Short mmCIF file of C-alpha atoms in Angstrom, two decimals:
data_model
loop_
_atom_site.label_atom_id
_atom_site.label_comp_id
_atom_site.label_asym_id
_atom_site.label_seq_id
_atom_site.Cartn_x
_atom_site.Cartn_y
_atom_site.Cartn_z
CA UNK A 124 2.03 12.99 39.36
CA UNK A 125 1.74 15.99 41.71
CA UNK A 126 0.92 18.20 38.70
CA UNK A 127 -1.83 15.95 37.32
CA UNK A 128 -4.47 18.39 38.46
CA UNK A 129 -3.11 21.12 36.24
CA UNK A 130 -5.41 20.18 33.40
CA UNK A 131 -8.56 20.38 35.53
CA UNK A 132 -9.26 22.60 38.51
CA UNK A 133 -5.82 24.17 38.45
CA UNK A 134 -4.95 26.40 41.36
CA UNK A 135 -2.66 29.43 41.15
CA UNK A 136 -0.04 27.53 43.13
CA UNK A 137 -0.18 24.54 40.77
CA UNK A 138 -0.03 26.85 37.77
CA UNK A 139 3.06 28.55 39.14
CA UNK A 140 4.76 25.27 39.98
CA UNK A 141 4.08 23.94 36.49
CA UNK A 142 5.37 27.11 34.88
CA UNK A 143 8.53 27.01 36.97
CA UNK A 144 9.15 23.40 36.01
CA UNK A 145 8.50 24.18 32.36
CA UNK A 146 10.92 27.10 32.42
CA UNK A 147 13.63 24.93 33.96
CA UNK A 148 13.12 22.30 31.26
CA UNK A 149 13.19 24.91 28.52
CA UNK A 150 16.54 26.14 29.77
CA UNK A 151 18.07 22.71 30.28
CA UNK A 152 16.87 20.95 27.12
CA UNK A 153 18.36 21.20 23.64
CA UNK A 154 16.04 21.73 20.69
CA UNK A 155 16.63 21.54 16.92
CA UNK A 156 17.21 24.77 14.97
CA UNK A 157 13.86 24.33 13.19
CA UNK A 158 12.12 25.28 16.43
CA UNK A 159 13.46 28.82 16.05
CA UNK A 160 11.07 29.31 13.12
CA UNK A 161 7.48 30.18 13.88
CA UNK A 162 4.44 28.60 12.27
CA UNK A 163 1.18 30.45 11.78
CA UNK A 164 -1.43 27.71 12.18
CA UNK A 165 -3.97 29.82 10.31
CA UNK A 166 -1.97 29.06 7.14
CA UNK A 167 -1.94 25.30 7.76
CA UNK A 168 -4.56 22.82 6.56
CA UNK A 169 -4.85 20.71 9.70
CA UNK A 170 -7.15 18.15 8.07
CA UNK A 171 -4.10 16.69 6.27
CA UNK A 172 -1.87 16.92 9.35
CA UNK A 173 -4.16 14.81 11.53
CA UNK A 174 -3.78 11.56 9.49
CA UNK A 175 -0.01 11.99 9.62
CA UNK A 176 -0.13 12.37 13.42
CA UNK A 177 -2.33 9.27 13.72
CA UNK A 178 0.06 7.23 11.57
CA UNK A 179 3.13 8.48 13.43
CA UNK A 180 1.64 7.75 16.86
CA UNK A 181 0.82 4.20 15.74
CA UNK A 182 4.43 3.75 14.61
CA UNK A 183 5.77 4.98 17.97
CA UNK A 184 3.39 3.42 20.51
CA UNK A 185 2.17 0.44 18.50
CA UNK A 186 -1.53 1.35 18.36
CA UNK A 187 -3.84 4.27 17.57
CA UNK A 188 -3.84 6.21 20.84
CA UNK A 189 -6.71 8.66 20.49
CA UNK A 190 -5.74 10.47 23.69
CA UNK A 191 -2.31 11.37 22.32
CA UNK A 192 -3.73 12.30 18.91
CA UNK A 193 -6.42 14.56 20.39
CA UNK A 194 -3.96 16.16 22.78
CA UNK A 195 -1.45 16.92 20.00
CA UNK A 196 -4.20 18.30 17.77
CA UNK A 197 -5.51 20.40 20.65
CA UNK A 198 -2.10 22.02 21.05
CA UNK A 199 -2.11 22.93 17.36
CA UNK A 200 -5.73 24.10 17.22
CA UNK A 201 -5.52 26.49 20.18
CA UNK A 202 -7.04 29.69 18.80
CA UNK A 203 -5.51 31.71 21.60
CA UNK A 204 -2.04 30.73 20.35
CA UNK A 205 -2.01 30.73 16.51
CA UNK A 206 1.79 30.42 16.65
CA UNK A 207 2.42 27.51 19.09
CA UNK A 208 5.78 27.02 20.76
CA UNK A 209 7.25 23.70 19.58
CA UNK A 210 9.52 23.51 22.62
CA UNK A 211 6.54 23.60 24.98
CA UNK A 212 4.70 21.11 22.81
CA UNK A 213 7.63 18.71 23.09
CA UNK A 214 7.68 19.05 26.86
CA UNK A 215 3.92 18.46 27.08
CA UNK A 216 4.04 15.42 24.81
CA UNK A 217 7.01 13.78 26.54
CA UNK A 218 4.71 12.20 29.10
CA UNK A 219 3.00 10.30 26.28
CA UNK A 220 5.74 9.61 23.74
CA UNK A 221 8.74 9.58 26.15
CA UNK A 222 12.06 9.16 24.30
CA UNK A 223 10.41 9.33 20.88
CA UNK A 224 9.03 12.83 21.47
CA UNK A 225 11.98 14.80 20.00
CA UNK A 226 11.88 12.86 16.73
CA UNK A 227 8.11 13.20 16.54
CA UNK A 228 8.15 16.95 17.17
CA UNK A 229 11.01 17.59 14.72
CA UNK A 230 9.19 15.76 11.93
CA UNK A 231 5.89 17.45 12.78
CA UNK A 232 7.40 20.93 12.89
CA UNK A 233 9.10 20.47 9.52
CA UNK A 234 5.74 19.50 8.04
CA UNK A 235 4.10 22.59 9.53
CA UNK A 236 6.85 24.82 8.18
CA UNK A 237 6.31 23.36 4.70
CA UNK A 238 2.55 23.73 5.03
CA UNK A 239 2.57 27.43 5.81
CA UNK A 240 4.70 28.05 2.70
CA UNK A 241 2.18 26.27 0.49
CA UNK A 242 -0.76 28.22 -0.97
CA UNK A 243 -3.06 25.32 -0.05
CA UNK A 244 -1.58 24.88 3.41
CA UNK A 245 -0.49 21.32 2.58
CA UNK A 246 3.11 20.14 3.21
CA UNK A 247 5.10 19.36 0.08
CA UNK A 248 6.27 16.10 1.68
CA UNK A 249 2.71 14.83 2.03
CA UNK A 250 1.87 15.89 -1.52
CA UNK A 251 4.84 13.91 -2.89
CA UNK A 252 3.96 10.93 -0.69
CA UNK A 253 0.41 10.95 -2.09
CA UNK A 254 1.72 11.13 -5.66
CA UNK A 255 4.00 8.17 -5.02
CA UNK A 256 1.10 6.23 -3.52
CA UNK A 257 -0.97 6.89 -6.65
CA UNK A 258 1.94 5.89 -8.91
CA UNK A 259 2.35 2.61 -7.06
CA UNK A 260 -1.39 1.93 -7.22
CA UNK A 261 -1.38 2.60 -10.98
CA UNK A 262 1.65 0.36 -11.47
CA UNK A 263 -0.06 -2.39 -9.50
CA UNK A 264 -3.19 -2.08 -11.64
CA UNK A 265 -1.07 -2.21 -14.81
CA UNK A 266 0.68 -5.38 -13.62
CA UNK A 267 -2.67 -6.95 -12.79
CA UNK A 268 -4.01 -6.18 -16.29
CA UNK A 269 -0.85 -7.53 -17.94
CA UNK A 270 -1.07 -10.72 -15.91
CA UNK A 271 -4.74 -11.11 -16.86
CA UNK A 272 -3.90 -10.70 -20.57
CA UNK A 273 -1.00 -13.14 -20.29
CA UNK A 274 -3.23 -15.78 -18.72
CA UNK A 275 -5.88 -15.21 -21.40
CA UNK A 276 -3.27 -15.74 -24.16
CA UNK A 277 -2.03 -18.93 -22.48
CA UNK A 278 -5.57 -20.26 -22.17
CA UNK A 279 -6.17 -19.54 -25.87
CA UNK A 280 -2.95 -21.28 -26.91
CA UNK A 281 -3.79 -24.35 -24.80
CA UNK A 282 -7.31 -24.48 -26.23
CA UNK A 283 -5.93 -24.37 -29.79
CA UNK A 284 -3.46 -27.17 -28.99
CA UNK A 285 -6.22 -29.38 -27.57
CA UNK A 286 -8.36 -28.73 -30.65
CA UNK A 287 -5.45 -29.54 -32.96
CA UNK A 288 -4.70 -32.83 -31.19
CA UNK A 289 -8.36 -33.83 -31.38
CA UNK A 290 -8.54 -33.16 -35.12
CA UNK A 291 -5.38 -35.19 -35.75
CA UNK A 292 -6.80 -38.29 -34.05
CA UNK A 293 -9.98 -38.07 -36.12
CA UNK A 294 -8.12 -37.98 -39.46
CA UNK A 295 -6.01 -41.00 -38.49
CA UNK A 296 -9.03 -43.24 -37.93
CA UNK A 297 -10.49 -42.29 -41.33
CA UNK A 298 -7.34 -43.25 -43.18
CA UNK A 299 -7.21 -46.57 -41.41
CA UNK A 300 -10.64 -47.57 -42.69
CA UNK A 301 -9.65 -46.66 -46.23
CA UNK A 302 -6.88 -49.27 -46.33
CA UNK A 303 -9.40 -52.05 -46.18
CA UNK A 304 -10.45 -51.38 -49.79
CA UNK A 305 -14.13 -50.70 -49.08
CA UNK A 306 -13.80 -47.00 -48.51
CA UNK A 307 -10.94 -46.04 -50.86
CA UNK A 308 -12.76 -46.61 -54.17
CA UNK A 309 -10.85 -49.76 -55.18
CA UNK A 310 -12.77 -53.05 -55.94
CA UNK A 311 -12.67 -55.75 -53.31
CA UNK A 312 -10.89 -59.02 -54.11
CA UNK A 313 -12.77 -62.23 -53.58
CA UNK A 314 -11.43 -64.73 -51.06
CA UNK A 315 -9.34 -67.48 -52.75
CA UNK A 316 -10.73 -70.94 -51.87
CA UNK A 317 -7.41 -72.54 -52.54
CA UNK A 318 -8.41 -74.39 -55.74
CA UNK A 319 -8.52 -71.43 -58.11
CA UNK A 320 -5.72 -71.79 -60.59
CA UNK A 321 -3.44 -74.30 -58.94
CA UNK A 322 -1.64 -76.45 -61.47
CA UNK A 323 -3.68 -74.92 -64.27
CA UNK A 324 -6.56 -77.44 -63.73
CA UNK A 325 -10.12 -76.24 -63.45
CA UNK A 326 -12.81 -77.88 -61.41
CA UNK A 327 -14.96 -78.58 -64.46
CA UNK A 328 -12.23 -80.58 -66.19
CA UNK A 329 -11.76 -82.81 -63.17
CA UNK A 330 -15.37 -83.70 -63.31
#
């Protein structure tokens, strides 16, 4: 905490003490081989790097820490140092990201190295990630359309089945009425009183 004033109102003594501490850390710490390669920030499109930094900070600290994001971006946007030193960046960010700083800086530096090799200044990794995101979105849309069509076909089939069952019941009632003789075209038989032709004797003869 003794060096907290370095960022504002720094004295020559504080500056020297900070530099001495930084030099000791640079000598004692181990850094990945990627840090030996320089990055010219003038060849990097920082507008695509910022969202990556925001996402990575959220993964590491659990929330979107604007202080860390702005500080990291400030180290990359320093016009006086178009080729920043990743080792110094790691030391400066350790106070914010602690044990996760080496992994963060290694991933960030690899992205920057890719970016400066790209004509558009955009890392190949981010380009591929965006393509994959678009592919997944398209696949999701396709599945949604297929599911919509499947449901429409099922609804149509069910509607046809209901219509078919309704028509079948209607035809059955019509046939039932026809069996009575009145609707099927056949003459109706009169009701037998019981005296018709029994024993071969007519009513007139009995009289």
